[in-house]
mmCIF file of C-alpha atoms in Angstrom:
data_model
loop_
_atom_site.group_PDB
_atom_site.id
_atom_site.type_symbol
_atom_site.label_atom_id
_atom_site.label_comp_id
_atom_site.label_asym_id
_atom_site.label_seq_id
_atom_site.Cartn_x
_atom_site.Cartn_y
_atom_site.Cartn_z
ATOM 1 C CA MET A 1 0.032 -0.019 0.009
ATOM 2 C CA SER A 2 1.416 3.221 -0.990
ATOM 3 C CA ALA A 3 0.602 6.832 0.216
ATOM 4 C CA ALA A 4 0.858 9.984 -1.770
ATOM 5 C CA ILE A 5 3.187 12.534 -0.340
ATOM 6 C CA PRO A 6 1.435 16.025 -0.225
ATOM 7 C CA PRO A 7 3.497 18.731 -1.870
ATOM 8 C CA PRO A 8 5.131 21.081 0.468
ATOM 9 C CA VAL A 9 3.062 24.067 1.523
ATOM 10 C CA PRO A 10 4.734 27.415 0.642
ATOM 11 C CA ASP A 11 5.368 29.971 3.039
ATOM 12 C CA PRO A 12 2.520 32.507 3.442
ATOM 13 C CA PRO A 13 3.502 35.710 1.828
ATOM 14 C CA PRO A 14 4.745 38.498 4.312
ATOM 15 C CA PRO A 15 1.941 40.741 5.740
ATOM 16 C CA ALA A 16 1.130 43.849 3.855
ATOM 17 C CA PRO A 17 2.597 46.911 5.710
ATOM 18 C CA PRO A 18 0.233 49.213 7.551
ATOM 19 C CA PRO A 19 -1.187 51.920 5.267
ATOM 20 C CA ALA A 20 0.319 54.736 7.424
ATOM 21 C CA ARG A 21 3.898 52.849 7.080
ATOM 22 C CA ALA A 22 3.333 52.514 3.256
ATOM 23 C CA ALA A 23 2.301 55.813 2.796
ATOM 24 C CA ALA A 24 5.377 57.222 4.705
ATOM 25 C CA GLY A 25 7.471 55.267 2.121
ATOM 26 C CA ARG A 26 5.754 57.186 -0.632
ATOM 27 C CA SER A 27 4.123 54.171 -2.474
ATOM 28 C CA PRO A 28 1.578 56.004 -4.710
ATOM 29 C CA PRO A 29 -1.328 53.562 -4.087
ATOM 30 C CA ALA A 30 -0.614 53.467 -0.467
ATOM 31 C CA ALA A 31 -0.465 57.177 -0.381
ATOM 32 C CA ARG A 32 -3.876 57.451 -2.072
ATOM 33 C CA PHE A 33 -5.340 54.886 0.306
ATOM 34 C CA ALA A 34 -3.978 56.939 3.139
ATOM 35 C CA ALA A 35 -5.620 60.256 1.738
ATOM 36 C CA GLN A 36 -8.798 58.520 1.119
ATOM 37 C CA GLU A 37 -8.930 57.064 4.623
ATOM 38 C CA ASN A 38 -7.982 60.599 5.957
ATOM 39 C CA ARG A 39 -10.841 62.321 4.103
ATOM 40 C CA ARG A 40 -13.360 59.899 5.036
ATOM 41 C CA GLY A 41 -12.280 59.629 8.446
ATOM 42 C CA LEU A 42 -11.392 63.099 9.574
ATOM 43 C CA GLY A 43 -13.587 64.649 7.022
ATOM 44 C CA GLY A 44 -16.520 62.565 8.158
ATOM 45 C CA VAL A 45 -16.291 63.469 11.750
ATOM 46 C CA LEU A 46 -15.865 67.298 10.863
ATOM 47 C CA GLY A 47 -18.864 66.842 8.857
ATOM 48 C CA ALA A 48 -20.842 65.131 11.438
ATOM 49 C CA LEU A 49 -20.445 67.671 14.176
ATOM 50 C CA PRO A 50 -23.769 68.583 15.809
ATOM 51 C CA GLY A 51 -24.805 72.079 16.318
ATOM 52 C CA CYS A 52 -21.981 73.701 14.400
ATOM 53 C CA LEU A 53 -22.083 76.611 12.109
ATOM 54 C CA TYR A 54 -20.056 75.675 8.796
ATOM 55 C CA LEU A 55 -19.013 78.062 6.350
ATOM 56 C CA SER A 56 -20.047 75.799 4.397
ATOM 57 C CA HIS A 57 -20.856 72.416 5.433
ATOM 58 C CA PRO A 58 -18.110 70.198 3.501
ATOM 59 C CA GLN A 59 -20.586 67.990 1.864
ATOM 60 C CA ALA A 60 -22.760 70.870 0.621
ATOM 61 C CA ILE A 61 -19.459 72.442 -0.975
ATOM 62 C CA ALA A 62 -18.713 68.957 -2.586
ATOM 63 C CA ARG A 63 -22.216 68.972 -4.269
ATOM 64 C CA ALA A 64 -21.859 72.490 -5.507
ATOM 65 C CA GLU A 65 -18.443 71.838 -7.167
ATOM 66 C CA TYR A 66 -20.104 69.950 -9.958
ATOM 67 C CA LYS A 67 -20.460 72.211 -13.073
ATOM 68 C CA PRO A 68 -23.544 70.743 -14.536
ATOM 69 C CA ALA A 69 -25.438 70.939 -11.101
ATOM 70 C CA GLN A 70 -24.287 74.741 -11.040
ATOM 71 C CA LEU A 71 -25.420 75.500 -14.251
ATOM 72 C CA ASP A 72 -28.812 74.128 -13.672
ATOM 73 C CA ALA A 73 -29.103 75.896 -10.378
ATOM 74 C CA ALA A 74 -27.948 79.264 -11.895
ATOM 75 C CA THR A 75 -30.549 78.913 -14.523
ATOM 76 C CA ARG A 76 -33.260 78.189 -11.960
ATOM 77 C CA ALA A 77 -32.066 80.945 -9.630
ATOM 78 C CA GLY A 78 -32.584 83.484 -12.567
ATOM 79 C CA PHE A 79 -29.259 84.152 -13.910
ATOM 80 C CA MET A 80 -28.463 84.537 -17.372
ATOM 81 C CA VAL A 81 -26.296 81.477 -18.416
ATOM 82 C CA PRO A 82 -24.309 81.121 -21.710
ATOM 83 C CA ALA A 83 -25.200 78.324 -23.873
ATOM 84 C CA THR A 84 -23.333 75.311 -22.729
ATOM 85 C CA LEU A 85 -22.462 71.761 -23.979
ATOM 86 C CA ILE A 86 -20.914 69.006 -22.000
ATOM 87 C CA THR A 87 -20.068 66.009 -24.257
ATOM 88 C CA ASN A 88 -17.478 63.560 -25.268
ATOM 89 C CA ASP A 89 -19.061 63.152 -28.813
ATOM 90 C CA LEU A 90 -16.852 64.615 -31.650
ATOM 91 C CA GLY A 91 -19.613 65.510 -33.898
ATOM 92 C CA GLU A 92 -21.712 67.430 -31.178
ATOM 93 C CA ALA A 93 -18.469 69.355 -30.168
ATOM 94 C CA LYS A 94 -17.490 70.332 -33.604
ATOM 95 C CA GLN A 95 -21.200 71.448 -34.306
ATOM 96 C CA PHE A 96 -21.348 73.596 -31.139
ATOM 97 C CA CYS A 97 -18.075 75.120 -31.837
ATOM 98 C CA ALA A 98 -19.053 75.809 -35.429
ATOM 99 C CA GLU A 99 -22.210 77.706 -34.483
ATOM 100 C CA GLN A 100 -20.767 80.384 -32.307
ATOM 101 C CA ARG A 101 -17.432 81.548 -30.775
ATOM 102 C CA THR A 102 -16.878 79.160 -27.953
ATOM 103 C CA ILE A 103 -14.566 78.583 -25.042
ATOM 104 C CA TYR A 104 -13.340 75.494 -23.589
ATOM 105 C CA LYS A 105 -12.941 75.247 -19.795
ATOM 106 C CA PRO A 106 -12.255 72.072 -17.419
ATOM 107 C CA LEU A 107 -15.057 70.579 -15.415
ATOM 108 C CA HIS A 108 -12.871 70.485 -12.327
ATOM 109 C CA ALA A 109 -9.853 72.490 -11.312
ATOM 110 C CA GLY A 110 -7.856 69.622 -10.206
ATOM 111 C CA ALA A 111 -4.231 69.355 -9.648
ATOM 112 C CA TYR A 112 -2.244 69.538 -12.694
ATOM 113 C CA GLU A 113 1.466 69.420 -13.370
ATOM 114 C CA VAL A 114 3.773 70.166 -16.531
ATOM 115 C CA GLU A 115 7.114 68.579 -16.242
ATOM 116 C CA GLY A 116 6.707 68.426 -12.391
ATOM 117 C CA GLU A 117 5.658 71.980 -11.971
ATOM 118 C CA PRO A 118 2.178 73.061 -10.872
ATOM 119 C CA ALA A 119 -0.011 74.320 -13.663
ATOM 120 C CA GLY A 120 -3.520 75.472 -14.461
ATOM 121 C CA ILE A 121 -5.819 74.883 -17.319
ATOM 122 C CA TRP A 122 -7.659 78.338 -18.150
ATOM 123 C CA ALA A 123 -10.681 78.916 -20.018
ATOM 124 C CA ALA A 124 -9.761 79.468 -23.686
ATOM 125 C CA PRO A 125 -11.148 79.978 -27.122
ATOM 126 C CA VAL A 126 -11.659 76.755 -29.160
ATOM 127 C CA GLU A 127 -12.709 76.299 -32.782
ATOM 128 C CA ALA A 128 -14.239 73.360 -34.466
ATOM 129 C CA SER A 129 -11.161 72.626 -36.407
ATOM 130 C CA GLU A 130 -8.983 72.144 -33.474
ATOM 131 C CA ILE A 131 -11.265 69.346 -32.095
ATOM 132 C CA ASP A 132 -10.373 65.742 -32.912
ATOM 133 C CA GLY A 133 -11.173 62.166 -31.807
ATOM 134 C CA ALA A 134 -9.228 62.763 -28.472
ATOM 135 C CA VAL A 135 -12.505 64.524 -27.253
ATOM 136 C CA SER A 136 -14.074 61.115 -26.819
ATOM 137 C CA HIS A 137 -11.699 60.271 -23.818
ATOM 138 C CA SER A 138 -13.503 62.391 -21.298
ATOM 139 C CA GLY A 139 -16.319 64.717 -20.768
ATOM 140 C CA HIS A 140 -15.552 68.323 -22.047
ATOM 141 C CA LEU A 141 -17.169 71.667 -21.255
ATOM 142 C CA PHE A 142 -17.806 73.949 -24.346
ATOM 143 C CA GLN A 143 -19.628 77.236 -23.768
ATOM 144 C CA ALA A 144 -20.732 80.163 -25.814
ATOM 145 C CA GLN A 145 -18.067 82.957 -25.373
ATOM 146 C CA VAL A 146 -19.624 86.008 -23.898
ATOM 147 C CA PRO A 147 -18.722 89.472 -25.527
ATOM 148 C CA LYS A 148 -17.603 90.949 -22.140
ATOM 149 C CA VAL A 149 -15.991 94.141 -21.304
ATOM 150 C CA ALA A 150 -15.212 93.411 -17.866
ATOM 151 C CA ASP A 151 -15.545 90.473 -15.345
ATOM 152 C CA VAL A 152 -17.115 90.671 -11.844
ATOM 153 C CA ARG A 153 -15.940 88.641 -8.818
ATOM 154 C CA THR A 154 -18.896 88.542 -6.268
ATOM 155 C CA VAL A 155 -18.299 87.010 -2.813
ATOM 156 C CA VAL A 156 -21.311 86.093 -0.913
ATOM 157 C CA VAL A 157 -21.073 85.771 2.989
ATOM 158 C CA GLY A 158 -24.468 84.704 4.611
ATOM 159 C CA GLN A 159 -26.537 87.471 3.238
ATOM 160 C CA GLN A 160 -23.894 89.874 2.487
ATOM 161 C CA VAL A 161 -22.512 90.601 -0.940
ATOM 162 C CA PHE A 162 -19.347 92.119 -1.911
ATOM 163 C CA ALA A 163 -18.608 92.602 -5.865
ATOM 164 C CA ALA A 164 -15.544 93.852 -7.519
ATOM 165 C CA ARG A 165 -15.166 94.807 -11.450
ATOM 166 C CA ILE A 166 -12.044 93.037 -12.735
ATOM 167 C CA THR A 167 -10.595 94.605 -16.059
ATOM 168 C CA ALA A 168 -7.872 92.630 -17.665
ATOM 169 C CA PRO A 169 -5.936 93.723 -20.778
ATOM 170 C CA PRO A 170 -7.708 93.439 -24.165
ATOM 171 C CA GLY A 171 -8.220 89.942 -25.651
ATOM 172 C CA VAL A 172 -7.807 88.187 -22.080
ATOM 173 C CA VAL A 173 -10.498 85.443 -21.894
ATOM 174 C CA ASP A 174 -9.676 84.176 -18.391
ATOM 175 C CA TRP A 175 -8.420 86.926 -16.187
ATOM 176 C CA ARG A 176 -6.766 84.403 -13.711
ATOM 177 C CA ALA A 177 -4.002 83.794 -16.377
ATOM 178 C CA GLU A 178 -3.112 87.579 -15.984
ATOM 179 C CA TYR A 179 -3.147 88.363 -12.213
ATOM 180 C CA GLN A 180 -0.335 91.000 -12.599
ATOM 181 C CA SER A 181 -2.078 92.986 -15.165
ATOM 182 C CA LEU A 182 -5.495 93.290 -13.610
ATOM 183 C CA SER A 183 -7.457 96.529 -12.173
ATOM 184 C CA TYR A 184 -10.139 96.287 -9.531
ATOM 185 C CA GLU A 185 -12.828 98.534 -8.387
ATOM 186 C CA PRO A 186 -15.756 97.912 -5.934
ATOM 187 C CA VAL A 187 -19.250 97.961 -7.768
ATOM 188 C CA ALA A 188 -22.763 97.703 -6.384
ATOM 189 C CA CYS A 189 -24.424 94.434 -7.100
ATOM 190 C CA PRO A 190 -27.918 94.762 -9.048
ATOM 191 C CA ASP A 191 -31.071 93.785 -7.115
ATOM 192 C CA GLY A 192 -31.867 91.027 -9.404
ATOM 193 C CA ILE A 193 -28.562 89.495 -9.195
ATOM 194 C CA ARG A 194 -28.465 89.816 -5.551
ATOM 195 C CA GLY A 195 -31.671 87.731 -5.321
ATOM 196 C CA ALA A 196 -30.494 85.188 -7.588
ATOM 197 C CA LEU A 197 -27.070 84.868 -5.578
ATOM 198 C CA VAL A 198 -29.209 84.165 -2.447
ATOM 199 C CA ARG A 199 -31.496 81.480 -4.341
ATOM 200 C CA PHE A 200 -28.302 79.760 -6.002
ATOM 201 C CA LEU A 201 -26.721 79.338 -2.417
ATOM 202 C CA ALA A 202 -29.947 78.088 -0.836
ATOM 203 C CA ALA A 203 -30.306 75.462 -3.483
ATOM 204 C CA PHE A 204 -27.079 73.868 -2.316
ATOM 205 C CA GLY A 205 -27.341 74.804 1.359
ATOM 206 C CA LEU A 206 -24.260 77.191 1.220
ATOM 207 C CA SER A 207 -23.493 80.263 3.381
ATOM 208 C CA PHE A 208 -20.594 81.281 1.174
ATOM 209 C CA GLY A 209 -19.831 81.541 -2.579
ATOM 210 C CA ALA A 210 -17.365 83.325 -4.794
ATOM 211 C CA PHE A 211 -19.195 84.060 -8.290
ATOM 212 C CA ASP A 212 -17.717 84.826 -11.423
ATOM 213 C CA PHE A 213 -19.542 86.838 -13.928
ATOM 214 C CA ALA A 214 -18.736 88.308 -17.422
ATOM 215 C CA VAL A 215 -20.282 91.777 -18.019
ATOM 216 C CA THR A 216 -21.313 93.000 -21.502
ATOM 217 C CA THR A 217 -21.426 96.578 -22.973
ATOM 218 C CA ASP A 218 -25.407 96.646 -21.923
ATOM 219 C CA GLY A 219 -24.399 96.108 -18.321
ATOM 220 C CA ALA A 220 -25.718 92.601 -18.138
ATOM 221 C CA TRP A 221 -24.126 90.143 -15.780
ATOM 222 C CA TRP A 222 -23.523 86.607 -17.287
ATOM 223 C CA PHE A 223 -23.244 83.750 -14.895
ATOM 224 C CA LEU A 224 -19.932 81.751 -15.563
ATOM 225 C CA GLU A 225 -19.406 79.672 -12.480
ATOM 226 C CA CYS A 226 -19.258 79.582 -8.559
ATOM 227 C CA ASN A 227 -16.441 78.460 -6.332
ATOM 228 C CA PRO A 228 -18.249 77.388 -3.106
ATOM 229 C CA ASN A 229 -14.904 77.490 -1.186
ATOM 230 C CA GLY A 230 -13.276 80.340 -3.279
ATOM 231 C CA GLN A 231 -10.417 82.743 -2.658
ATOM 232 C CA TRP A 232 -11.290 85.986 -1.332
ATOM 233 C CA ALA A 233 -8.354 87.614 0.562
ATOM 234 C CA TRP A 234 -6.366 88.922 -2.363
ATOM 235 C CA LEU A 235 -9.873 90.589 -3.441
ATOM 236 C CA GLU A 236 -10.264 92.444 -0.291
ATOM 237 C CA ASP A 237 -6.992 94.164 -0.502
ATOM 238 C CA ALA A 238 -7.484 94.901 -4.393
ATOM 239 C CA ALA A 239 -10.914 96.268 -4.130
ATOM 240 C CA GLY A 240 -11.266 97.401 -0.378
ATOM 241 C CA LEU A 241 -13.942 95.112 0.421
ATOM 242 C CA PRO A 242 -14.472 94.111 4.147
ATOM 243 C CA ILE A 243 -14.847 90.381 3.476
ATOM 244 C CA THR A 244 -12.861 89.403 6.492
ATOM 245 C CA SER A 245 -14.939 91.173 8.754
ATOM 246 C CA ALA A 246 -18.183 89.677 7.115
ATOM 247 C CA ILE A 247 -16.670 86.142 7.666
ATOM 248 C CA ALA A 248 -15.720 86.852 11.242
ATOM 249 C CA ASP A 249 -19.197 88.272 12.203
ATOM 250 C CA LEU A 250 -20.937 85.340 10.779
ATOM 251 C CA LEU A 251 -18.619 82.791 12.386
ATOM 252 C CA GLU A 252 -18.995 84.426 15.761
ATOM 253 C CA ASN A 253 -22.443 85.495 15.743
ATOM 254 C CA GLY A 254 -24.260 83.387 13.008
ATOM 255 C CA ALA A 255 -24.906 86.503 10.885
ATOM 256 C CA SER A 256 -22.916 89.454 9.537
ATOM 257 C CA HIS A 257 -23.948 93.012 10.604
ATOM 258 C CA HIS A 258 -22.408 95.037 7.719
ATOM 259 C CA ASP A 259 -24.871 97.167 5.805
#
């Protein structure tokens, strides 16, 4: 009688290093894992604190960062919104760009590098002849170019509205690409725009928003986008707007007391 001898059992693989240790070693997958865990751990705790005044709640900010949702909310709030197409279809993109002067802008201002250096993707004119099959790789936002004479950055803190007219050199489409060449002046926000701002923020449950408008020769304000957690300190200095005081009042008292 014979007996089969079982093959040797291989040693088990060494245990994976804890995520924190792996992230410290700068392994890209482990670093992404650690970042995701931190976001949902620390971020989840901060987002669940009871009875807190947020400026604004992180989950509300996340919802409001989606451009399609913004455009829908802006239309419902009563803003004038340029014709917009979001697509990855080559034919649709070419047709839209052939029908009017068009700009392209990213759907999300995420981290971007060129040869290891931080970079930005600004809104820029695009023609139908420039679009090829690569458009099918992802969604793209194409928008009718507003014949603007200036831009307005409007910062809303609670019920308070602060607006500054931004003038860029002729031909500049996206003023963010020419920070060193801009001029600023505080301007009054039209009543119709003010009401739409409040309705827009209420739709997302926001207490703060940094809005960008294109202004045409007839004085019309065209909605471009809202950054629900946008920059404002540079604008306060450049245009003399008391935004810091409004934020401090809101955080301390739950409301701003500026007229």
